Structures are given as structure tokens and as C-alpha cells.
Amino acid sequence: MLSTPALVLAIILFGLGLIGLLSRRNILYMLLSLEIMLNAAALAFIAGGARWGQVDGEIMFLFILTLAAAEVSVALGIVLQLSHRFRTLDADAFCEMRG
Amino acid sequence: MLSLLWLIPVLPLAGFLLLALCGGRLSRQQIAWVGCGSIGAAAVTTALVAIDFFSLFPAREFYQQTSWNWIDTSGMTVGISWYLDALSLLMVAVITGIGFLIHLYSAEYMAHDDGYARFFAYMNLFVSAMLTLVLADNLLLLYLGWEGVGLCSYLLIGFWYREPEYGTAAQKAFIVTRIGDTALAIGLFILFTQFKTLSIQQVQSLATEAWPVGSNVAMIVAMLFLIGAVGKSAQLPLQVWLPDAMAGPTPVSALIHAATMVTAGVYLIARMHHLFELAPMVQEGIAVLGLVTLLLAATSALVQQDIKRVLAYSTMSQIGYMFLALGVGAWPAALFHFLTHSCFKALLFLAAGSVIHSLHHEQNIFKMGGLRRHLPWTFWTFLIGAAAMSGVPLITSGFYSKDWILWSVWSSPLSHRWIWFGALLGAMLTGLYSFRLIFRVFFGEVRTQPTGESGLAMRLPLVVLAFLALTVGFLEMPHTLGNVTLFSQYLSHALPTTTLLPGMDESSEVREQLAVTIAALLGIGLAALLFLPGSLFGARETDQSTTHPSMTLLQAGWGFDRLYDRLFVQPWLAATRNSSDMVDRGYEWLAVCAESCHGWLSHTQTGQVRWYAASIAVGTLMLLGLFAM
């Protein structure tokens, strides 16, 4: 099956993204990892669409693309503000909401 | 015009809403206009309704009207529906008529009070609730009014809330009457489970069919209703709240604690008379209860120092007469005494208010005296009120109503001779304490200089009420004297007529009347001997004379307050002070548990994004695992 390797790739990419997100402390790298995870999910949709011969997968991919673009623009704005306020990009430094 | 019936309770309610919502923005004059106007309009509506009611009267005995569906569930339909018959029309006429006069009086009496709008708002709400009570077609609506008047009584006793004592008195009244209200509510529950309806007329006809005379259920329900009535009407053993209720402004005492609310118990028993006729034991209990209350209250009234407390005890005593009449089956006589009592007692309270007003809120009768010449209007009206209360023969209304009650007690098959003698003693005591008040307050030397007679708005109600206190009695005169039976004929369409023992003829009635007359005059004469300054024993009683233990006991209303304090309040307080409470332990453990869980869980709130992301990932994995299984 063509879709199986694609799904395996998607899982690997998603895992890499998750590991990056959890292990990186620099918030920019965390955003990059997040992008990888999003694209892995998108790849899974493409593979699914190809497997069933439906356009839905590609439509979802377009949605995810749009969402990723929007997310990045908002996130970068927040990052800018954070670096202004804390003079650092270390995500662990932003822990003022500790319970 | 009968269709205007719903307006009677709604008009005072509208007055209340107007005053409560924008009373702060109105001028004092506008407030007085709204406050008195709403009651006046209700009185005019009552007159219109009454004219229409009488046009078809003996043929059509009642009129029913449904304004609204209040509760409508399967198995229970309760409407905001009104029921007008001879009994409720009498009550409505008294409430709106005397209520209007008292409102008019308050407009001047309370003129310099800060809470002017609040006062009239509460008073209007009270009148509305009281009218709901007497016009209600079903017991639930009656209960709404019943609780409404209790609430307003609480609010008005504690009207001057800055005095902590007054707040305590208000709470006392509220809590003590609540005992009776609870009993009444349980009575309603029993009636509803038995008959699946709360309509007063239906319940009673169903009860008469279903329960034999003297059956246990009937006894229990009648007993519960009696406890409710006893609480509201300040009879033994729930009478302790009424003397303290005098903390409220004097017009409040006149309206709520003399003329209307405290007679709600009498109304309730009269309204539910079919039920009480099914429970002869309870009915006999009412008579004994009334007799004991009237004697206790009359003896307490003899030694009070506060002018309003004398009147409070006298109110208890006079309501005792009404209960006595209800107990011996003299329903119309009880209602007739209610009518005359609300005239002369409202008059006495208003006149006392006029005295207090002119003496800068001095209420101790030992600091009064010689006001006869300074306050002539007040003196004469007070004298008429006191004469009516004592039952001065032939010219006052109190004589006719009290004589009717005593004659019924004498001649009723439900009564005993000793009850009659007790009531006769009460009549003598009434004359004694009423005229003690007159001689102390209006005769002798001036002890506190009065500021002069009050204005027209206060004098007019006094004069009208004095006129009524003299003339209302002519509605019903015994057949040895004039034989007028307007009142009993009128009420015979709503209440059963009194049954007499066989062999009661005119000569025994004349003898009985002579006894009543002599008792009343003896009381007054004794008062003149004992209390008139300059007479045989005059002016011997002073402030200090009350140190004698028996006097202290009487002054404290036979020490019921102390008894209840020992029996209920102290044990309860002791129980609450006990900190090693088992129930508390359970709840404390719960609190400790919650606190430690909180401490434990708050560690997970690190504030770090990566920790949250990891939690989400782990949670998702666990969920997926759950689905995979």
C-alpha cells in the first residue's frame, strides 16, 4: 500500500516534532517543532485522501496550511512581546502562572 | 362592579411598588399621597364592591373571581383567586377602612421620620398581604398572605433598626409566629394529601363528608390550624411576642398589632369552622385557651408601666374573648367583637400615640399625668375607647359585643359555668386596667409638659374612630335591649348561628346582662378608688412599688419569657457552644481532605508551557490507549 509508508513518515515527523517541542527551551524552536507536527498531521490527511480517493484530505491540508500561517503570525507576535518583556526566549522563564 | 374585586389587594401592592422603587425621589407630601391614596382607593373599591354585593345579597351568598393561574402542574392547580362572602367582606371593610384612617394618622405622626417612604411602603405591603389573606379562595394563597403579614410585622416592629433592642423584638415576633406558621403549613400538607385540593370551600365540604365528627385526622388538622392561629393572634402559649412588638411605631401597633393582623387567627378559625366543628375537643380547647389568655393578659395589663404595653396586653386579652367565643361556637359573636375591638383598640393606640407624640416619646405612665386639660381631643377620644373596651353599658360598642360573647358562653351547650365566671372576672379586670390608664395619664398633676394637641390629620382619625367605637355596637343588640340583629343576620350566610341551651329565656338573659354590667362598672369604680389621684388609695402605686416579686412576675407577663429562655433558648445555646460536635467532625474531615488534595494538585500547575504540552501528549496517549482497548 502506498499510504502506509506515508503514514509511517507522518508518525515519525509528529514524534520528532513532539520531542522537539518538549525538549527545546527556546520558544522559537518550539514554534518550529509545532510546525513540523502540524505538517505531519497534514501529511496524514493527504495520505488518507489518496488511500480513499477523496478530495477531503487535500481540503483538510489546505485548511491546516491556512491555520498554520495564522498561528505562526499570532505566535510570532506573542514571541516578540515576550522577548520585549522578559529579555529572553527561554520558555521556562515564562512561568508566572505557577499555581 | 364586583369584577373590581381583584383591585382591592392590588391597589395597596401598587402603592408599595411605587414607594419602594422610587420613594427616594418623591417629596414627603407625594409619599403621603401615594401611601394614603392607595389604601383610600382600596377602601372606595371595597365600598363599590360592597354595594354590588348587597344588591343581590341573600340570593347570592358569595362571589368568586380568578385573576391568574399561579401553580398549574399535574394534580395541583392553584389560582390567584378571590372569594368574597359576608365574612371576608366584613374583614376587607375593616382592613381598608381602619387601615385608611391609620395611614392618614401616620402621615402626620411619622412626618419627621427619616424613613417616611419606607414606612408607607411597608404599611401598604402589609395591607395588601392582609387583604390577600382574607380574600383568598384557596389555602395556599391564604398562606401567602399569612406569611406576607408576618414579614411586614417583622419589618415594621424593627422599623427603627438602629436600636438593637427593636431588632431583637422584631426577630422575636418573627420566630415565635414562625412556630405557628410551620404548624399551619403541615396542616395544609395533610389536607392536600387527603383531598388533592386546597380550595377552602372544597376542602371543607370534602372533610365534612369524609371525616366523622371527632376523628383523629380532623383533630390533628384542627389542632395544627389552631397552633397557627394561636401564633398569629398572640394567644397562649405563643403570646410572648406581642408585648415586645410595641417597639414599632404606634400606628403600626394600631394597625397590625391591634386591629388587623393579630385577628387573622380569629379569621382563620372562623373561615375553617366546618373543620373545627369536626373536632369538638379542639374547639373546647380554643375556649379554655382563650379564657386563660384573657385572664393572664388582663392581670399583666394591670401592672405595666409602659402605656403601649398596657394596650398590648389588653389586645391579647380581647382576642382571648374572641377565641373564647369561637370555642363555644358563637361564631358571629367573635366576629362582632373583632369589629368593635378593631375600632376601639385602633382608637386607643392612636390616642396613645397622640399622647406619646406630644410628650416627646415618653411612654412611661408614671411620668404622665394631668393631660386632660392639655390634650382635650385626645382625652375624650381615649376615654371613649377605654369605655368601649371596658364595656360601659348601653352607650358603647364594647358592651354589646362583650355581652353577646358572655351570653353565648352562658347559654352555649359547649361551655361550662366556670368559663363564664372566668370571663366575667376578665370583664371586671378590663375596666380596672383601662381606667387605671385613664386616671394615670389624664388626671392628677402634670409630670411631663406636653407640647400641645396634634394636627388635623391625627385628630380626624381619632374622632371618626371614637364615633365608630360608640356606634358600631348598635348593629347588634340583644333582644332584651332593642333587639337589633343586623349583624348576625348578615353573617348567618357565612357562619353557623349560635345554638343555645334549652331553657334560656329572657329573664336569665337579663340577669346575665346585669352581671356583665356590674362587673364592668365595678372594675371602673375600683380603678377610681385605687388610681384616681386624691381618692382613697390614690397615687400609692409608684415606680418603686413594682419591686414586690408578685408584681415583677405580673409585669413580665407571668414570666413566660424566662420560662422559654430556660426551656428552649439556653439548652440550645449550650448545645451550640459544645465544640466537640460529631456532625462537625465529619465536615471538618471533608475540609482537610479537600485542602490536601488542593495542595497536591496545585503542584501540577507549574506555569511552564512545556510541562503542559507534555501533559496534553500523555493524556492524549492515554485516551487513545483507552479507545484502542
XYZ file of C-alpha atoms in Angstrom:
728
model
C 0.000 0.000 0.000
C 1.205 3.448 -0.921
C -0.370 5.120 2.092
C 1.381 3.041 4.720
C 4.874 4.483 4.273
C 3.376 7.954 4.095
C 1.598 7.363 7.423
C 4.767 5.976 8.967
C 6.595 9.088 7.810
C 3.837 11.233 9.296
C 4.119 9.437 12.634
C 7.899 9.829 12.652
C 7.614 13.512 11.827
C 4.947 14.005 14.504
C 7.121 12.212 17.072
C 10.142 14.307 16.166
C 8.059 17.461 16.462
C 6.720 16.430 19.840
C 10.180 15.581 21.148
C 11.462 18.907 19.875
C 8.568 20.752 21.496
C 9.141 19.102 24.858
C 12.946 19.217 24.897
C 13.673 22.630 23.400
C 13.611 25.621 25.740
C 13.964 28.288 23.130
C 10.489 29.385 22.219
C 11.357 29.893 18.534
C 12.498 26.285 18.254
C 9.303 25.220 19.989
C 7.335 27.021 17.303
C 9.379 25.258 14.599
C 8.602 21.895 16.230
C 4.969 22.816 16.306
C 5.097 23.496 12.535
C 6.599 20.063 11.985
C 3.791 18.467 13.969
C 1.173 20.367 12.010
C 2.713 19.299 8.725
C 2.869 15.711 9.906
C -0.835 15.836 10.588
C -1.383 17.395 7.163
C 0.644 14.641 5.536
C -1.530 12.048 7.274
C -4.601 13.738 5.768
C -3.062 13.689 2.274
C -2.228 10.026 2.656
C -5.736 9.256 3.852
C -7.274 11.213 0.942
C -5.077 9.300 -1.531
C -5.995 5.987 0.038
C -9.746 6.541 -0.249
C -9.609 8.536 -3.486
C -11.353 11.514 -1.858
C -10.592 15.208 -2.120
C -11.403 15.727 1.580
C -7.825 15.027 2.579
C -6.487 17.760 0.326
C -9.123 20.189 1.525
C -8.047 19.497 5.099
C -4.457 20.053 4.066
C -5.362 23.487 2.711
C -7.132 24.270 5.956
C -4.139 23.209 8.014
C -1.859 25.318 5.832
C -4.022 28.373 6.419
C -4.251 27.603 10.118
C -0.500 27.192 10.379
C 0.082 30.533 8.692
C -2.361 32.271 11.022
C -0.940 30.522 14.063
C 2.613 31.493 13.199
C 1.734 35.122 12.693
C -0.045 35.295 16.059
C 2.636 33.264 17.810
C 5.434 35.417 16.431
C 3.644 38.483 17.719
C 3.458 36.917 21.163
C 7.108 35.895 20.986
C 8.023 39.483 20.133
C 6.104 40.730 23.166
C 7.638 38.087 25.431
C 11.174 38.892 24.349
C 10.405 42.573 24.921
C 9.142 41.961 28.401
C 11.433 39.207 29.668
C 14.550 39.913 27.550
C 14.828 36.217 26.884
C 13.373 33.493 24.660
C 13.570 30.787 27.312
C 10.090 29.252 27.630
C 10.754 28.087 31.195
C 11.256 31.678 32.270
C 7.641 32.469 31.466
C 6.184 30.692 34.478
C 4.369 33.477 36.308
C 1.150 31.447 36.344
C 2.628 28.824 38.645
C -0.110 27.525 40.942
C -68.628 46.379 39.999
C -67.972 43.024 41.665
C -65.417 42.310 38.975
C -63.273 45.027 40.563
C -62.663 42.693 43.484
C -59.110 41.886 42.402
C -58.232 45.566 42.577
C -58.685 45.658 46.352
C -55.461 43.818 47.220
C -53.663 45.023 44.093
C -54.036 48.763 44.770
C -52.027 48.734 48.011
C -49.492 46.476 46.289
C -49.133 49.067 43.540
C -48.648 51.731 46.219
C -45.943 49.586 47.785
C -44.143 49.082 44.479
C -44.274 52.774 43.649
C -42.905 53.748 47.062
C -40.318 51.011 47.138
C -38.978 51.713 43.656
C -38.999 55.496 43.565
C -39.810 56.540 47.124
C -36.464 58.297 47.358
C -37.304 60.655 44.533
C -40.720 61.716 45.839
C -41.307 64.594 48.200
C -42.819 63.880 51.611
C -46.164 65.188 50.507
C -46.182 62.938 47.459
C -45.228 59.943 49.591
C -48.128 60.621 51.937
C -50.482 60.963 48.978
C -49.350 57.680 47.455
C -49.328 55.851 50.788
C -52.745 57.013 51.960
C -54.178 57.235 48.468
C -53.643 53.589 47.621
C -55.419 52.498 50.798
C -58.144 55.096 50.270
C -58.650 53.845 46.723
C -58.864 50.293 48.044
C -61.466 51.453 50.574
C -63.513 53.135 47.837
C -63.256 49.992 45.702
C -64.413 47.986 48.679
C -67.415 50.266 49.025
C -68.278 49.841 45.329
C -67.890 46.081 45.563
C -69.968 46.019 48.738
C -72.805 47.967 47.114
C -72.892 45.463 44.295
C -72.560 42.554 46.667
C -75.508 43.714 48.741
C -77.712 44.366 45.724
C -78.095 40.606 45.274
C -77.045 39.595 48.753
C -79.137 36.918 50.372
C -79.759 35.289 46.985
C -76.109 35.185 46.031
C -74.052 34.408 49.076
C -70.580 34.564 47.601
C -68.632 35.753 44.615
C -65.565 34.073 43.177
C -63.020 35.507 40.795
C -59.838 34.085 39.343
C -57.197 36.592 38.321
C -54.346 34.336 37.428
C -53.150 30.758 37.401
C -50.443 30.616 39.991
C -49.355 26.982 40.023
C -50.539 24.542 37.394
C -48.929 21.133 37.469
C -50.496 17.742 37.077
C -52.550 17.073 40.154
C -52.302 20.559 41.586
C -53.879 23.737 40.340
C -53.684 26.839 42.465
C -55.064 30.098 41.212
C -54.699 33.662 42.378
C -58.406 33.551 43.002
C -60.571 35.581 45.289
C -63.579 34.631 47.339
C -65.946 37.221 48.707
C -68.665 36.363 51.156
C -70.182 38.013 54.207
C -67.193 37.089 56.363
C -64.460 38.256 54.024
C -66.366 41.418 53.125
C -66.513 42.311 56.813
C -62.781 41.769 57.160
C -61.988 43.720 53.998
C -64.152 46.619 55.120
C -62.383 46.797 58.470
C -58.915 46.452 56.966
C -59.346 49.092 54.292
C -61.497 51.457 56.379
C -59.498 51.445 59.584
C -56.324 50.972 57.581
C -57.021 54.194 55.733
C -57.637 56.132 58.950
C -54.395 54.827 60.427
C -52.469 55.724 57.280
C -53.913 59.214 57.443
C -52.832 59.457 61.059
C -49.338 58.204 60.216
C -48.931 60.876 57.577
C -48.642 63.380 60.419
C -47.304 61.106 63.154
C -44.301 60.000 61.104
C -43.841 63.352 59.363
C -40.344 63.968 60.745
C -39.051 60.440 60.379
C -36.180 59.696 58.023
C -37.750 56.511 56.712
C -41.011 58.131 55.613
C -41.195 56.365 52.237
C -40.012 53.087 53.728
C -42.708 53.307 56.392
C -45.524 53.794 53.923
C -44.108 51.156 51.593
C -44.162 48.557 54.372
C -47.608 49.660 55.534
C -49.022 49.368 52.019
C -47.430 45.970 51.573
C -48.950 44.911 54.864
C -52.447 45.982 53.845
C -52.047 44.194 50.527
C -50.930 40.980 52.233
C -53.703 41.197 54.797
C -56.304 41.661 52.054
C -54.846 38.679 50.207
C -55.193 36.666 53.378
C -58.864 37.418 53.881
C -59.885 37.325 50.219
C -58.013 34.139 49.317
C -60.100 31.410 47.764
C -57.552 28.693 48.458
C -55.403 27.905 51.435
C -52.126 28.416 49.614
C -52.998 31.997 48.700
C -54.197 32.477 52.254
C -50.836 31.189 53.411
C -49.087 33.659 51.118
C -50.966 36.494 52.773
C -50.361 34.922 56.169
C -46.598 34.950 55.616
C -46.785 38.373 53.988
C -48.340 39.976 57.059
C -45.769 38.180 59.217
C -42.981 39.640 57.124
C -44.420 43.160 57.270
C -44.957 42.820 61.004
C -41.273 41.932 61.329
C -40.181 44.821 59.128
C -42.340 47.347 60.962
C -41.517 46.232 64.510
C -37.877 46.652 63.581
C -38.624 49.866 61.710
C -36.208 51.872 63.857
C -33.493 49.345 63.200
C -30.710 51.404 64.711
C -31.891 50.368 68.174
C -30.615 46.810 68.742
C -33.500 46.079 71.152
C -36.053 46.806 68.459
C -34.287 44.450 66.083
C -34.418 41.758 68.748
C -38.115 42.375 69.305
C -38.714 42.070 65.560
C -36.824 38.809 65.395
C -38.683 37.502 68.410
C -42.036 38.238 66.801
C -40.911 36.638 63.560
C -39.522 33.477 65.128
C -42.361 32.905 67.594
C -45.046 33.318 64.939
C -42.995 31.079 62.658
C -43.709 28.185 65.041
C -47.415 28.633 64.403
C -46.855 29.119 60.679
C -44.992 25.838 60.454
C -47.857 24.031 62.137
C -50.269 25.673 59.714
C -48.129 24.592 56.755
C -48.126 20.988 57.992
C -51.911 21.239 58.311
C -52.083 22.352 54.676
C -49.903 19.414 53.602
C -52.179 16.953 55.370
C -55.278 18.490 53.825
C -53.686 18.368 50.386
C -52.597 14.742 50.650
C -56.094 13.837 51.806
C -58.174 15.770 49.296
C -55.817 16.787 46.435
C -57.138 20.319 46.574
C -56.531 23.419 48.644
C -59.695 25.330 47.814
C -61.152 26.373 51.149
C -64.723 25.566 50.238
C -63.926 22.224 48.594
C -61.635 21.111 51.388
C -64.280 21.791 53.971
C -67.122 20.090 52.135
C -64.889 17.083 51.403
C -63.738 16.961 55.015
C -67.301 17.052 56.289
C -68.128 14.097 54.047
C -65.000 12.067 54.640
C -64.262 12.523 58.304
C -66.676 11.648 61.083
C -67.016 14.081 63.972
C -64.141 13.610 66.383
C -61.988 11.537 64.008
C -58.262 11.567 64.552
C -57.281 13.219 61.269
C -59.778 16.002 61.815
C -58.440 16.512 65.318
C -54.834 16.668 64.131
C -55.540 19.094 61.295
C -57.721 21.291 63.504
C -55.007 21.241 66.144
C -52.368 22.336 63.613
C -54.613 25.122 62.344
C -55.221 26.179 65.925
C -51.476 26.387 66.609
C -51.130 28.564 63.516
C -53.942 30.820 64.697
C -52.544 30.968 68.223
C -49.150 32.084 66.952
C -50.577 34.860 64.836
C -53.130 36.026 67.386
C -50.718 36.025 70.337
C -52.609 33.545 72.469
C -51.162 31.161 74.995
C -48.572 29.625 74.648
C -47.219 31.704 71.765
C -48.223 35.090 73.155
C -44.762 36.288 74.216
C -44.009 38.258 71.086
C -46.848 40.775 71.261
C -45.745 42.978 74.202
C -42.280 43.309 72.684
C -43.801 44.101 69.307
C -44.684 47.515 70.736
C -41.172 48.557 69.683
C -42.650 49.538 66.324
C -44.108 52.978 65.631
C -47.506 53.484 67.288
C -49.571 53.492 64.052
C -48.040 50.093 63.329
C -49.181 48.843 66.709
C -52.639 50.202 65.961
C -52.926 48.657 62.511
C -51.011 45.397 62.779
C -50.873 44.509 66.447
C -54.375 45.550 67.385
C -56.877 45.939 64.577
C -55.971 43.532 61.820
C -53.070 41.099 61.788
C -53.472 39.672 65.267
C -57.089 38.905 64.462
C -56.027 36.803 61.471
C -56.142 33.772 63.744
C -59.758 34.522 64.565
C -60.479 34.844 60.859
C -58.721 31.567 60.087
C -60.726 29.645 62.671
C -63.977 31.264 61.555
C -63.134 30.565 57.920
C -62.362 26.922 58.645
C -65.307 26.492 61.026
C -66.513 23.285 59.362
C -63.166 21.734 60.151
C -63.277 22.818 63.771
C -66.808 21.548 64.143
C -65.441 18.115 63.249
C -63.080 18.333 66.204
C -65.136 19.233 69.273
C -62.236 18.543 71.622
C -60.075 21.105 69.848
C -62.927 23.572 69.854
C -63.288 23.191 73.579
C -59.542 23.720 73.802
C -59.942 27.043 71.978
C -62.385 28.228 74.626
C -60.122 27.269 77.511
C -57.097 28.744 75.764
C -58.969 31.990 75.162
C -60.113 32.166 78.767
C -56.648 31.522 80.204
C -55.066 34.030 77.855
C -57.601 36.709 78.627
C -57.081 36.347 82.363
C -53.285 36.196 82.176
C -53.125 39.168 79.860
C -55.633 41.200 81.882
C -53.707 40.690 85.113
C -50.455 41.576 83.370
C -52.023 44.707 81.917
C -52.835 45.862 85.450
C -49.232 46.498 86.421
C -47.481 47.585 83.221
C -45.708 50.926 83.234
C -45.467 51.451 79.503
C -48.693 52.839 78.024
C -48.274 50.759 74.885
C -47.584 47.561 76.788
C -50.840 48.018 78.711
C -52.610 48.225 75.382
C -50.664 45.229 74.037
C -51.760 43.067 76.952
C -55.292 44.362 76.601
C -55.218 43.345 72.930
C -54.173 39.843 73.919
C -56.964 39.795 76.459
C -59.619 40.982 74.000
C -58.510 38.463 71.383
C -58.815 35.932 74.174
C -62.511 36.879 74.296
C -62.776 36.257 70.560
C -61.162 32.837 70.920
C -63.482 32.105 73.795
C -66.456 32.940 71.609
C -65.115 30.787 68.773
C -64.573 27.959 71.214
C -68.155 27.930 72.431
C -69.478 28.077 68.883
C -70.563 31.705 68.998
C -69.015 32.468 65.604
C -70.868 35.719 64.868
C -70.204 36.996 68.386
C -66.458 36.500 67.880
C -66.565 38.420 64.630
C -68.683 41.138 66.208
C -66.132 41.551 68.963
C -63.478 41.632 66.250
C -65.331 44.515 64.593
C -65.829 46.558 67.754
C -62.364 45.714 69.048
C -60.645 46.885 65.898
C -62.482 50.208 66.216
C -61.815 50.891 69.870
C -58.351 49.363 70.021
C -57.156 51.248 66.954
C -58.619 54.334 68.618
C -56.816 53.634 71.891
C -53.497 53.075 70.163
C -53.838 56.179 68.039
C -54.815 58.244 71.070
C -51.876 56.780 72.983
C -49.718 57.699 70.003
C -51.024 61.235 70.243
C -50.060 61.330 73.940
C -46.611 59.906 73.197
C -46.180 62.334 70.325
C -46.921 65.351 72.488
C -44.672 64.125 75.326
C -41.545 63.670 73.191
C -41.799 59.877 73.020
C -42.325 59.378 76.724
C -44.169 56.086 77.234
C -43.961 55.555 80.998
C -47.364 56.266 82.514
C -45.795 57.234 85.833
C -44.203 60.189 84.083
C -47.551 61.261 82.621
C -50.490 62.907 84.299
C -52.894 65.771 84.092
C -53.099 65.712 80.322
C -56.867 66.110 80.413
C -56.765 69.864 80.001
C -53.777 69.997 77.683
C -54.934 67.387 75.209
C -58.741 67.606 75.248
C -59.298 65.828 71.920
C -57.015 63.013 72.874
C -58.558 62.764 76.315
C -62.134 62.472 75.161
C -61.379 60.011 72.390
C -59.183 57.934 74.697
C -61.958 57.973 77.274
C -64.431 56.697 74.676
C -62.008 53.978 73.632
C -61.381 52.891 77.210
C -65.104 52.956 77.974
C -65.783 50.808 74.933
C -63.060 48.373 75.922
C -64.393 48.117 79.469
C -67.901 47.644 78.151
C -69.656 50.619 79.672
C -73.285 49.603 79.241
C -75.720 50.866 76.609
C -73.646 53.624 75.018
C -70.503 51.835 73.864
C -69.962 49.148 71.260
C -67.739 47.072 73.528
C -70.662 46.413 75.821
C -72.785 44.880 73.090
C -70.045 42.647 71.736
C -68.733 41.529 75.104
C -72.229 40.964 76.406
C -73.020 38.857 73.365
C -69.919 36.739 73.969
C -70.669 36.304 77.662
C -74.292 35.488 76.955
C -73.158 32.872 74.429
C -70.732 31.443 76.947
C -73.527 31.296 79.498
C -76.041 29.707 77.198
C -73.940 27.570 74.875
C -74.073 23.793 75.198
C -70.328 23.715 74.513
C -69.452 25.783 77.543
C -69.203 25.438 81.306
C -70.230 27.727 84.118
C -66.684 28.237 85.371
C -65.640 29.550 81.948
C -68.356 32.151 82.231
C -67.192 33.206 85.682
C -63.642 33.489 84.408
C -64.776 35.665 81.523
C -66.803 37.810 83.905
C -63.727 38.305 86.071
C -61.887 39.290 82.904
C -64.564 41.899 82.152
C -64.045 43.387 85.590
C -60.265 43.443 85.128
C -60.706 45.119 81.735
C -62.492 48.037 83.366
C -59.841 48.177 86.046
C -56.794 48.360 83.788
C -58.415 50.603 81.168
C -59.348 53.209 83.720
C -56.072 52.861 85.561
C -54.569 54.101 82.328
C -57.048 56.985 82.087
C -56.516 58.100 85.676
C -52.737 57.836 85.488
C -52.347 59.589 82.172
C -55.033 62.227 82.136
C -55.664 63.064 85.803
C -53.529 64.331 88.633
C -50.638 66.716 88.322
C -48.671 67.301 85.157
C -45.362 65.440 85.303
C -44.129 65.966 81.753
C -45.120 69.143 79.984
C -46.889 68.303 76.688
C -46.259 70.266 73.506
C -49.929 70.636 72.725
C -52.606 68.956 70.702
C -51.688 67.345 67.409
C -52.854 68.453 63.980
C -55.918 67.689 61.903
C -54.575 64.566 60.187
C -54.156 62.974 63.596
C -57.327 64.312 65.165
C -59.666 63.330 62.336
C -58.997 59.565 62.593
C -59.412 59.809 66.353
C -62.808 61.440 66.035
C -64.018 59.044 63.340
C -62.849 56.026 65.313
C -64.393 57.375 68.504
C -67.676 57.749 66.660
C -67.385 54.180 65.404
C -66.392 52.868 68.829
C -69.638 54.271 70.177
C -71.994 53.358 67.370
C -70.828 50.110 65.790
C -72.406 48.230 68.671
C -75.876 49.264 67.550
C -75.604 46.830 64.636
C -76.454 44.050 67.002
C -78.383 44.464 70.202
C -79.683 41.718 72.427
C -83.411 41.146 72.286
C -83.810 42.419 75.798
C -82.438 45.749 74.589
C -83.705 46.945 71.247
C -83.414 43.553 69.547
C -81.371 44.553 66.518
C -79.958 41.547 64.667
C -78.462 43.133 61.550
C -75.015 41.708 62.184
C -75.989 38.152 62.987
C -78.413 38.055 60.058
C -75.682 39.296 57.771
C -73.128 36.772 58.980
C -75.591 33.889 59.101
C -74.895 33.438 55.389
C -71.249 32.640 56.075
C -71.138 31.249 59.579
C -73.384 28.919 61.533
C -75.656 30.598 64.037
C -75.144 30.121 67.723
C -77.025 27.306 69.349
C -78.441 27.909 72.803
C -79.101 25.531 75.633
C -82.776 24.797 76.155
C -84.463 26.811 78.876
C -82.602 30.049 78.233
C -85.252 32.699 78.463
C -85.291 36.442 78.697
C -85.135 36.597 82.477
C -81.884 34.642 82.593
C -80.512 36.858 79.848
C -81.412 39.972 81.826
C -79.714 38.521 84.902
C -76.627 37.678 82.873
C -76.523 41.186 81.399
C -76.844 42.724 84.818
C -73.868 40.664 85.942
C -71.792 41.891 82.985
C -72.818 45.478 83.610
C -71.984 45.260 87.283
C -68.621 43.646 86.535
C -67.640 46.411 84.137
C -68.789 49.198 86.435
C -67.160 47.502 89.410
C -63.859 47.439 87.549
C -64.122 51.121 86.696
C -65.177 52.027 90.232
C -62.298 50.044 91.667
C -59.942 51.821 89.314
C -61.279 55.156 90.541
C -60.766 54.090 94.137
C -57.274 52.791 93.581
C -55.770 55.016 90.980
C -57.616 58.318 90.879
C -55.264 60.828 92.490
C -56.694 62.108 95.750
C -59.054 59.196 96.244
C -58.945 56.576 98.969
C -55.845 54.699 97.839
C -54.902 57.172 95.146
C -51.316 57.564 93.959
C -49.972 54.887 96.215
C -48.701 52.880 93.264
C -45.429 54.324 92.061
C -42.460 53.277 90.054
C -40.914 51.638 93.084
C -43.909 49.561 94.060
C -43.052 47.009 91.405
C -40.194 45.522 93.434
C -42.582 43.093 95.058
C -41.969 39.651 93.473
C -45.597 39.064 92.509
C -45.665 42.444 90.770
C -42.479 41.633 88.900
C -43.967 38.332 87.818
C -47.113 40.021 86.538
C -45.126 42.744 84.870
C -43.123 40.165 82.954
C -46.379 38.658 81.660
C -46.295 35.752 84.121
C -42.664 35.045 83.336
C -43.203 33.192 80.076
C -40.144 34.805 78.566
C -37.944 33.446 81.324
C -39.597 30.040 81.108
C -38.985 29.760 77.374
C -35.487 31.060 77.841
C -34.768 28.253 80.311
C -36.624 25.596 78.342
C -35.519 26.280 74.792
C -33.008 29.066 74.334
C -30.449 28.143 76.998
C -30.300 24.410 76.166
C -29.971 25.277 72.516
C -27.186 27.759 73.137
C -25.421 25.227 75.365
C -25.659 22.659 72.593
C -24.200 25.069 70.044
C -21.326 26.008 72.363
C -20.278 22.369 72.544
C -17.350 22.276 70.092
C -16.773 18.507 70.045
C -19.719 18.026 67.794
C -19.872 14.690 65.966
C -21.551 16.197 62.942
C -18.885 18.893 62.795
C -16.170 16.242 62.816
C -17.452 14.749 59.568
C -17.423 18.096 57.840
C -14.022 19.022 59.243
C -12.578 15.809 57.783
C -14.063 16.738 54.424
C -12.380 20.122 54.608
C -8.983 18.630 55.495
C -9.299 16.173 52.627
C -10.136 18.889 50.127
C -7.276 21.044 51.357
C -4.641 18.304 50.977
C -5.943 17.391 47.512
C -5.695 21.029 46.596
C -2.075 21.228 47.773
C -1.206 18.119 45.854
C -2.884 19.172 42.611
C -1.510 22.700 42.684
C 1.979 21.210 42.145
C 0.934 20.318 38.601
C 0.325 23.979 37.849
C 3.964 24.811 37.125
C 3.245 27.621 34.713
C 5.661 26.049 32.226
C 4.357 25.619 28.688
C 6.433 22.530 28.049
C 5.003 20.762 31.077
C 1.502 21.464 29.887
C 2.345 20.247 26.386
C 3.746 17.043 27.836
C 0.605 16.587 29.957
C -1.548 17.024 26.888
C 0.548 14.469 24.976
C 0.426 11.919 27.782
C -3.290 12.497 28.253
C -3.917 12.028 24.558
C -1.887 8.821 24.531
C -3.857 7.509 27.485
C -7.145 8.350 25.791
C -6.010 6.672 22.576
C -4.962 3.643 24.573
C -8.375 3.618 26.172
C -10.071 3.659 22.770
C -7.716 1.012 21.378
C -8.735 -1.285 24.185
